[in-house]
Amino acid sequence: MTAPEIAFGRLTEVTLDALAAHMSDPRIAAHMPLLTGPWDRDAARAFVAAKEACWRRDGLGHWAILRGGAYAGW
């Protein structure tokens, strides 16, 4: 059995619903003390916009981690 391919993409490649679900998961919040509550599409949209601004300003930023083509995290 081969392991699924791990790849990196931009957060703009991930659906807002997937990001909102990920950031609303209590298992994620346990590792992110500044995460104060559930996310919705608007919060996910603002998050992606902020991270894209880092790419424009700095030439680097946050990556989406894809496992077997599916979003796994950032």
Rosetta silent file (secondary structure, phi, psi, omega in degrees, C-alpha in Angstrom):
SEQUENCE: MTAPEIAFGRLTEVTLDALAAHMSDPRIAAHMPLLTGPWDRDAARAFVAAKEACWRRDGLGHWAILRGGAYAGW
SCORE:     score description
SCORE:     0.000 S_00000001
   1 L     0.000  135.020  178.000    0.000    0.000    0.000 S_00000001
   2 L  -101.217  147.655  178.975    1.328    3.430   -0.868 S_00000001
   3 L   -73.984  147.091  176.248    0.783    6.525    1.254 S_00000001
   4 L   -61.263  145.866  179.365   -1.370    9.297   -0.204 S_00000001
   5 L   -66.298  135.231  174.213    0.584   12.059   -1.875 S_00000001
   6 E  -100.619  131.229  179.343    1.213   15.144    0.243 S_00000001
   7 E  -140.074  164.473  177.131    1.176   18.429   -1.663 S_00000001
   8 E  -116.293  143.265  176.800    1.001   22.119   -0.913 S_00000001
   9 E  -143.931  178.078  176.862   -1.403   24.606   -2.443 S_00000001
  10 L   -84.018  152.192  177.956   -2.729   28.052   -1.786 S_00000001
  11 H   -62.147  -23.141  177.292   -5.570   28.551    0.657 S_00000001
  12 H   -66.239  -14.929  178.678   -7.532   29.995   -2.261 S_00000001
  13 H   -85.265   -7.774 -176.993   -7.726   26.410   -3.595 S_00000001
  14 L  -101.256  140.343  178.698   -9.664   25.258   -0.517 S_00000001
  15 L   -67.948  148.605  177.188  -13.414   25.792   -0.189 S_00000001
  16 H   -61.413  -35.787  178.279  -14.545   28.265    2.425 S_00000001
  17 H   -63.290  -39.683  179.071  -16.783   25.565    3.894 S_00000001
  18 H   -66.128  -42.696  177.827  -13.794   23.232    4.356 S_00000001
  19 H   -64.117  -43.587  179.982  -11.780   25.962    6.075 S_00000001
  20 H   -62.871  -41.994  179.187  -14.698   26.925    8.322 S_00000001
  21 H   -64.434  -43.284  179.647  -15.286   23.291    9.310 S_00000001
  22 H   -60.398  -48.671 -176.704  -11.595   22.767   10.025 S_00000001
  23 H   -75.725  -11.753  176.691  -11.284   25.876   12.178 S_00000001
  24 H   -93.667   -6.169 -177.678  -14.519   25.051   14.033 S_00000001
  25 L   -72.122  124.109 -179.248  -13.289   21.594   15.042 S_00000001
  26 H   -59.232  -25.822  177.767  -12.699   21.504   18.829 S_00000001
  27 H   -66.802  -32.360  176.769   -9.608   19.324   18.270 S_00000001
  28 H   -72.759  -45.070 -178.453   -8.015   22.226   16.388 S_00000001
  29 H   -58.841  -30.327  179.630   -9.052   24.766   19.025 S_00000001
  30 L   -62.066  -23.507 -178.761   -7.268   22.682   21.675 S_00000001
  31 L  -105.884   -0.203 -177.717   -3.977   23.579   19.951 S_00000001
  32 L  -130.857   86.029 -173.746   -4.805   27.185   19.100 S_00000001
  33 L   -61.734  -20.632  179.011   -5.534   29.182   22.261 S_00000001
  34 L   -85.047   -6.346  176.838   -6.354   32.347   20.285 S_00000001
  35 L   -79.195  111.706 -168.699   -9.136   30.545   18.405 S_00000001
  36 L  -102.582   -7.055 -179.519  -12.175   31.759   20.321 S_00000001
  37 L  -178.284 -179.467 -178.357  -15.173   30.233   18.591 S_00000001
  38 L   -66.143  151.298  178.306  -16.692   28.592   15.561 S_00000001
  39 L  -101.699  155.816  171.138  -15.962   29.952   12.121 S_00000001
  40 L  -126.022 -175.099 -178.617  -18.326   30.631    9.265 S_00000001
  41 H   -61.007  -36.645  179.862  -17.756   31.366    5.578 S_00000001
  42 H   -64.944  -41.739  177.805  -17.165   35.073    6.310 S_00000001
  43 H   -64.961  -41.593  178.692  -14.430   34.285    8.851 S_00000001
  44 H   -64.409  -41.000  178.936  -12.832   31.835    6.407 S_00000001
  45 H   -62.046  -43.957  179.211  -13.002   34.430    3.609 S_00000001
  46 H   -65.418  -38.796  177.976  -11.304   37.044    5.824 S_00000001
  47 H   -60.968  -48.963 -179.833   -8.650   34.506    6.846 S_00000001
  48 H   -62.606  -42.737  179.130   -7.817   33.672    3.232 S_00000001
  49 H   -60.588  -42.271  179.141   -7.706   37.364    2.312 S_00000001
  50 H   -64.686  -40.730 -179.391   -5.285   38.076    5.174 S_00000001
  51 H   -71.834  -34.848  175.530   -3.031   35.183    4.193 S_00000001
  52 H   -66.732  -33.763  176.433   -3.075   36.214    0.518 S_00000001
  53 H   -63.040  -35.459  175.789   -2.035   39.714    1.613 S_00000001
  54 H   -63.117  -42.577  177.656    1.043   38.112    3.223 S_00000001
  55 H   -59.787  -45.584 -178.817    1.887   36.460   -0.101 S_00000001
  56 H   -65.996  -43.314 -176.474    1.595   39.798   -1.919 S_00000001
  57 H   -73.334  -45.580 -170.099    3.538   41.755    0.696 S_00000001
  58 H  -106.596  -15.397 -175.581    6.248   39.228    1.587 S_00000001
  59 L    79.960    9.078  175.551    6.345   36.784   -1.298 S_00000001
  60 L  -153.893  163.094 -178.601    5.508   33.959    1.095 S_00000001
  61 L  -175.185 -160.036 -178.170    2.629   32.943    3.280 S_00000001
  62 L   -78.527  142.584  177.092    0.521   30.114    4.600 S_00000001
  63 L  -105.566  148.509  165.244    0.131   26.937    2.578 S_00000001
  64 E   -86.173  135.491  176.538   -2.827   24.604    2.346 S_00000001
  65 E   -99.090  126.056 -178.353   -1.698   21.030    2.983 S_00000001
  66 E  -115.018  132.385  178.375   -3.324   18.524    0.665 S_00000001
  67 E  -119.769  114.270 -176.221   -3.280   14.784    1.282 S_00000001
  68 L    60.990   30.773  179.759   -4.321   12.722   -1.690 S_00000001
  69 L    84.906   -8.015 -178.465   -5.750   15.913   -3.188 S_00000001
  70 E  -101.281  144.660  178.691   -7.993   16.578   -0.177 S_00000001
  71 E   -62.327  130.098  179.475   -7.516   19.483    2.232 S_00000001
  72 E  -118.484  -18.216 -178.588   -5.782   18.335    5.433 S_00000001
  73 E   157.440 -171.754  177.373   -4.858   21.626    7.092 S_00000001
  74 L  -135.880    0.000    0.000   -2.696   24.708    6.774 S_00000001
